[in-house]
Coordinates of C-alpha atoms in Angstrom, one line a residue:
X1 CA -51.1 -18.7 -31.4
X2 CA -51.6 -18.5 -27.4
X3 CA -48.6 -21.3 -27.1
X4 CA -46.6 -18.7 -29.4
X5 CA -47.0 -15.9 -27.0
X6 CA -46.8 -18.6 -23.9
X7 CA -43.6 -19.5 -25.2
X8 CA -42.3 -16.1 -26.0
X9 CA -43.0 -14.3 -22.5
X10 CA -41.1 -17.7 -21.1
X11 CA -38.4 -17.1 -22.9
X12 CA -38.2 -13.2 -21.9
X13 CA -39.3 -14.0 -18.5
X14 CA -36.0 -16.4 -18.3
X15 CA -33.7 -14.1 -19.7
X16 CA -34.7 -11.3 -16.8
X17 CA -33.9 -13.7 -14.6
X18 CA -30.5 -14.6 -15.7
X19 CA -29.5 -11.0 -16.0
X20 CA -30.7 -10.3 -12.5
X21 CA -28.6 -14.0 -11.1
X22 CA -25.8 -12.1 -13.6
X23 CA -25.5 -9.1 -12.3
X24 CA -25.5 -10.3 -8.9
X25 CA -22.9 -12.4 -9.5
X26 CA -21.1 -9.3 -10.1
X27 CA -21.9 -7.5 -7.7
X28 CA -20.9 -10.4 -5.2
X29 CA -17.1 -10.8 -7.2
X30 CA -16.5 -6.4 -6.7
X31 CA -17.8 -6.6 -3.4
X32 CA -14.9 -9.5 -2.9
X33 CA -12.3 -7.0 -4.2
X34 CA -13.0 -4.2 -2.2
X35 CA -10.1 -3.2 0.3
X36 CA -10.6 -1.4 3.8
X37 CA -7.9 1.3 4.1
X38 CA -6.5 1.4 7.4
X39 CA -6.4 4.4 9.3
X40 CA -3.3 6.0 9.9
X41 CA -0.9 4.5 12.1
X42 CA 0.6 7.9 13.8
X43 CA -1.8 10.9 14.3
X44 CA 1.1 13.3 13.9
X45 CA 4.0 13.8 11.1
X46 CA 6.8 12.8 13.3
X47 CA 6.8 10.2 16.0
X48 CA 9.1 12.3 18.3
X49 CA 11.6 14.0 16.4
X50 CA 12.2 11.1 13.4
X51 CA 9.4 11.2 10.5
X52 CA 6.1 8.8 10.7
X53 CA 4.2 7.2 8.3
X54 CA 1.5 9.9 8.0
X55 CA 1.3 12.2 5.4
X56 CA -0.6 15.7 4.5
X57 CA -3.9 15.8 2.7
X58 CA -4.0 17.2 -1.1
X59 CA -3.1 20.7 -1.2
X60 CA -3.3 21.2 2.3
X61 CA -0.6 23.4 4.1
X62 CA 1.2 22.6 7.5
X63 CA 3.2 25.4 9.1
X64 CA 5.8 23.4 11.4
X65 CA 7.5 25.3 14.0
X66 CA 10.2 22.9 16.4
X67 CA 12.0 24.3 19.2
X68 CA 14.8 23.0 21.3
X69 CA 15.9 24.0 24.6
X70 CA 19.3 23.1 26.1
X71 CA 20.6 21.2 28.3
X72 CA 18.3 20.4 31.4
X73 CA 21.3 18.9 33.5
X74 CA 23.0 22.8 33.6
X75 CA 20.3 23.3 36.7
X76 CA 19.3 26.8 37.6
X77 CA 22.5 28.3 35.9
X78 CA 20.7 28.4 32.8
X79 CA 17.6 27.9 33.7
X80 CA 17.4 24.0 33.2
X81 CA 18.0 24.7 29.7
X82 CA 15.7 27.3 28.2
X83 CA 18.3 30.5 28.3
X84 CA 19.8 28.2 25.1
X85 CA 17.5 27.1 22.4
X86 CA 17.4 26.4 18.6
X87 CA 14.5 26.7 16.4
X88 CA 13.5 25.1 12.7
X89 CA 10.7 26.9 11.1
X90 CA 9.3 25.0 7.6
X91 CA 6.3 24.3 5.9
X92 CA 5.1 21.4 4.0
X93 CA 2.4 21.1 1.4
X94 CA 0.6 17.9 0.0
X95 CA 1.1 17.5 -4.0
X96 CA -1.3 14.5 -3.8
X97 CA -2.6 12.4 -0.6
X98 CA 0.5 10.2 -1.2
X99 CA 3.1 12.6 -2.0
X100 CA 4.1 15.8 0.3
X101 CA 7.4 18.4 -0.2
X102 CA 8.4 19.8 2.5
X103 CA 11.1 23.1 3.2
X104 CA 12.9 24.2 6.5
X105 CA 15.2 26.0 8.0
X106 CA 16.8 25.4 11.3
X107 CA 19.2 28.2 13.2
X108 CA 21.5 25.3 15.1
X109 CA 24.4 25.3 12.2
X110 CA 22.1 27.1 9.9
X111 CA 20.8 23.9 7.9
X112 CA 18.3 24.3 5.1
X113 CA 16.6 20.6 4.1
X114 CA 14.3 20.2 1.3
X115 CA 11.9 16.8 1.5
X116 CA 10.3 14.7 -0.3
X117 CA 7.4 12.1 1.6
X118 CA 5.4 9.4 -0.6
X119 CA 3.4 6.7 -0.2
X120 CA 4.2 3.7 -1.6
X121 CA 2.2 0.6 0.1
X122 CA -1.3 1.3 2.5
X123 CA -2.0 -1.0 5.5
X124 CA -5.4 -2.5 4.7
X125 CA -7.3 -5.9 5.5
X126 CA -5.2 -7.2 2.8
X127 CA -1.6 -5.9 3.6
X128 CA -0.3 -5.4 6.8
X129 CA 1.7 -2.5 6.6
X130 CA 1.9 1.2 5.9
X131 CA 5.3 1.3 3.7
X132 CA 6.5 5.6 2.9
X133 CA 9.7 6.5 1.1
X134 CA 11.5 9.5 2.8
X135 CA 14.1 11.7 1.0
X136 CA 16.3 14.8 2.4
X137 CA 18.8 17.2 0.8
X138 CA 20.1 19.3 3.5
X139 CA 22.7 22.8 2.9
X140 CA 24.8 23.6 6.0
X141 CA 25.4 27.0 5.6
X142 CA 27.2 27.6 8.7
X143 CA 30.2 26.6 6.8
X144 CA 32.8 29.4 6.5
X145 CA 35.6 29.6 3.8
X146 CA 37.6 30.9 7.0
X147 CA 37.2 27.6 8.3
X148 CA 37.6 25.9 4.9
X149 CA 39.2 28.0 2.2
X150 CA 38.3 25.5 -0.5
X151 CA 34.8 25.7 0.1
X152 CA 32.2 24.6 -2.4
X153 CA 28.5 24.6 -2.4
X154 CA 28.8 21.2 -3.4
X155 CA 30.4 20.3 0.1
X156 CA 28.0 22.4 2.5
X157 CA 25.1 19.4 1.3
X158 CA 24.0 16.1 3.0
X159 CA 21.4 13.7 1.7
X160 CA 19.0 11.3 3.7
X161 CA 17.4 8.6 2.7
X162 CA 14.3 6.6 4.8
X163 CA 11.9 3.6 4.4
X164 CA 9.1 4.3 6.7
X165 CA 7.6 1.0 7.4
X166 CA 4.8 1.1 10.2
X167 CA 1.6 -0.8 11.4
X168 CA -1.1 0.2 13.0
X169 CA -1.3 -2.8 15.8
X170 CA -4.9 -1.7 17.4
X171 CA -6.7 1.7 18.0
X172 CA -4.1 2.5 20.9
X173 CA -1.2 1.0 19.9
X174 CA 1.3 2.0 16.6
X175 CA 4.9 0.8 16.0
X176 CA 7.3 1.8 13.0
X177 CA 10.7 0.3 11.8
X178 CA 13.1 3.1 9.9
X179 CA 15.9 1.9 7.8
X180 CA 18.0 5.0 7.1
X181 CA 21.2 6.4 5.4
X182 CA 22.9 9.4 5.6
X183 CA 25.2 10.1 2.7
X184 CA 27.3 13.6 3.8
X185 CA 30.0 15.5 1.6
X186 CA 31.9 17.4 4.4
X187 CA 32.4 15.1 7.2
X188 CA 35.3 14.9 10.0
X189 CA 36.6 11.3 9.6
X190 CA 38.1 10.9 12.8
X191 CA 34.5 11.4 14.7
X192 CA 31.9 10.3 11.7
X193 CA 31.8 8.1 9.1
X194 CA 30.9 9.7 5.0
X195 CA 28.1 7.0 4.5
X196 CA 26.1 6.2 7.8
X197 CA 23.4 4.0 8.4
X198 CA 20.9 3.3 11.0
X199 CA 18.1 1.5 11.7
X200 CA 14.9 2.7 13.9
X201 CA 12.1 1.6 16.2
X202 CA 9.2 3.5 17.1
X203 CA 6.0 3.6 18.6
X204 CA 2.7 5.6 20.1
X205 CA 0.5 4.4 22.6
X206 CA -2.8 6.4 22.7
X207 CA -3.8 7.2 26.2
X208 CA -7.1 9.2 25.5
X209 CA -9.0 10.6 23.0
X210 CA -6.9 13.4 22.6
X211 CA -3.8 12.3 24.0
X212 CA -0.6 9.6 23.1
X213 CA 2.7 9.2 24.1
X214 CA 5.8 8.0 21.9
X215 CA 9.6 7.0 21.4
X216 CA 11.9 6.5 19.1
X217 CA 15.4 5.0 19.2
X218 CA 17.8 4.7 16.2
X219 CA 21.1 2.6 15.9
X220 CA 23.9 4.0 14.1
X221 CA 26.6 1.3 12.8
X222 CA 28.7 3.6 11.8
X223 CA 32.3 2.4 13.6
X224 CA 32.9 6.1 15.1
X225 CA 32.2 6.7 18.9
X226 CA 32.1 10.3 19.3
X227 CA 28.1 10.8 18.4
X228 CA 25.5 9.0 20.1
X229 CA 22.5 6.8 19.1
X230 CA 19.3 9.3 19.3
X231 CA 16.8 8.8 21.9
X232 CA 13.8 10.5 22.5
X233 CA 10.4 10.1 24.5
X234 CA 7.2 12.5 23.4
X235 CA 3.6 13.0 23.9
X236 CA 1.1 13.9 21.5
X237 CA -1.6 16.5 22.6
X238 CA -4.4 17.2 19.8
X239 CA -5.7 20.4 20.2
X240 CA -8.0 21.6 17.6
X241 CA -6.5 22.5 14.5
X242 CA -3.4 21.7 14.9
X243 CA -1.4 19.2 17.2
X244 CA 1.6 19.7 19.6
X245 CA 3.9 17.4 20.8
X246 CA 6.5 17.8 23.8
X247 CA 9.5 16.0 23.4
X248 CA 12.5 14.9 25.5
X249 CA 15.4 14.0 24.0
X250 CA 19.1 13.6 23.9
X251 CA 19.2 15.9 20.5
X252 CA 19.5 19.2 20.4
X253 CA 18.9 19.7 16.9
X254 CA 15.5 19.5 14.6
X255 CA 16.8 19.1 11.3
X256 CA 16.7 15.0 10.2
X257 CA 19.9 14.7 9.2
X258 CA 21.6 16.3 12.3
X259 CA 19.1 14.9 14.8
X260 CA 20.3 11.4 13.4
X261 CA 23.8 12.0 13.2
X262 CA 25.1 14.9 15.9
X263 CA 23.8 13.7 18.6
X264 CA 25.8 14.7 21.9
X265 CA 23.7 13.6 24.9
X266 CA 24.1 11.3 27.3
X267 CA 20.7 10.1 28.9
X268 CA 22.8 8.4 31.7
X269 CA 24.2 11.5 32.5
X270 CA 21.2 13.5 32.2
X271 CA 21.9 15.8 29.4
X272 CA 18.6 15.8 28.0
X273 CA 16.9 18.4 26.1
X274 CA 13.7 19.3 26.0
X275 CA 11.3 21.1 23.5
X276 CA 8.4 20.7 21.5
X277 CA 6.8 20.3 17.7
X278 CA 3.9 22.3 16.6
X279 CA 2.2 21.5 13.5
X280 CA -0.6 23.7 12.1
X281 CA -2.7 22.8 9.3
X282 CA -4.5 25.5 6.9

C-alpha cells in the first residue's frame, strides 16, 4: 500500500513538473514573437510643407492653421513679404491610430482638399521602415465660367496620390523617401503636364529636446519647364500642446497638390517665402 501511494505522488509530482518546463516553454516561444514598435520617425505631420509619416491618435482632433508670406526678395516695398500672404485653415481627425481624414481650405486659388492618411507597415526591430499611404482630392474653386464657359465641377478637381516611406535612423536623425503623382483634370499643356510625378527626400535632425530642423526636396519629371521642383527648409519648435514649425520655402502655396506642382520660386534668385505650420491637438 505505501509503494501505491509512493508511486502515485511520483507520478503527480512529475506531471507538475512537466507542465511548469511546458509552460515555460511557452512563455519563452511568445516572448520570441514579441515586436518593439519604433517610435515615430517625425514628431510633426509634415516634414516642412510635404506630409510625414506620423499620424493622429484615435479620435483625437488637430486644428491646422498654415500661413504663407510673399516674396522676401521684394525688400522693404512690401515688407520682405508679409503685406502678401495666403492662408489654409483645416482640421484632421484620427478614425483609428492608423487611419486619419483630414479637410482644408486654402485662400491662394481657393482650393478645397479632402485626405485620407493610413498606415500600412510600422518600423520595428523586425522591419526597418515606417511605410503610410497618402491620398488627396482637391476642388479649385477659383475657376470661373468667364474664364472657361464650359466649366464643369468635374474639371475644377485634382487628385494626389503618396507612398510615405520613412525610417527613423537614431533619436536625432529621421529621413523619408515620397513617391508621388499628381493626376489633374484642368491643366495648361503648354506649362504642365495632366499626369505628373515626383519623387521626394526628406529629413529632421533633432537639435534639442524640444527643437529639430528639416527639408524636403521633390523632383518633378514632368517634361515642362515653367514650374519648379519644391524646396523647403523648416524647424520644428514643440511647445506644449501643440507644435509650430517655421518654414522657408520656394512655395507659396499650402495645399499638397499646389505646393508640389505651382511652384514659382527661384532659390537662386532669392524669391523665397516664408511662413509657418501650426498644429494644435484637442
Amino acid at each position: 500500500m505505501k509503494k501505491k501511494y509512493f508511486y502515485t505522488i511520483l507520478f503527480f509530482s512529475s506531471w507538475s513538473f512537466g507542465q511548469e518546463d511546458l509552460l515555460k516553454e511557452i512563455d519563452t516561444v511568445q516572448s520570441k514573437k514579441s515586436v518593439e514598435i519604433s517610435p515615430p520617425a517625425f514628431k510633426a505631420l509634415q516634414i516642412v510643407t510635404g506630409q510625414s509619416t506620423k499620424l493622429v491618435s484615435k479620435n483625437e482632433w488637430y486644428i491646422v492653421i498654415a500661413h504663407r508670406f510673399g516674396d522676401v526678395s521684394t525688400g522693404f516695398k512690401d515688407f520682405f513679404g508679409l503685406d502678401a500672404a495666403s492662408t489654409k485653415l483645416g482640421a484632421i481627425y484620427g478614425v483609428t491610430d492608423g487611419i486619419s481624414v483630414s479637410l482644408s481650405r486654402e485662400t491662394n486659388m481657393k482650393t478645397f482638399e479632402l485626405g485620407a492618411k493610413y498606415r500600412l507597415l510600422q518600423q520595428s526591430d523586425h522591419f526597418p521602415v515606417d511605410v503610410v499611404g497618402y491620398n488627396v482630392i482637391a476642388a479649385n474653386t477659383q475657376f470661373s465660367k468667364d474664364t472657361y464657359p464650359n466649366l464643369r465641377f468635374s474639371d475644377r478637381l485634382s487628385y494626389l496620390s503618396q507612398v510615405l516611406i520613412s525610417r527613423r535612423v537614431s533619436d536625432q536623425f529621421s529621413v523619408q523617401l515620397t513617391p508621388s503623382y499628381v493626376h489633374k483634370n484642368l491643366y495648361e499643356p503648354t506649362i504642365e503636364g495632366k499626369n505628373q510625378f515626383l519623387t521626394g527626400l526628406g529629413g529632421r535632425y533633432k537639435i534639442s529636446k524640444r527643437v529639430s530642423v528639416n527639408a524636403e526636396y521633390f523632383v518633378n519629371y514632368d517634361n515642362h519647364s515653367f514650374y519648379k521642383n519644391p524646396l523647403s527648409l523648416g524647424m520644428d519648435v514643440e511647445t506644449g500642446g501643440h507644435i509650430f514649425q517655421l518654414v522657408f520655402s520656394n512655395s507659396r502655396l499650402n495645399s499638397d497638390i499646389g505646393y508640389l506642382t505651382n511652384v514659382v520660386g527661384n532659390w537662386g534668385k532669392g524669391n523665397i517665402y516664408f511662413g509657418f505650420n501650426l498644429y494644435r491637438v484637442f
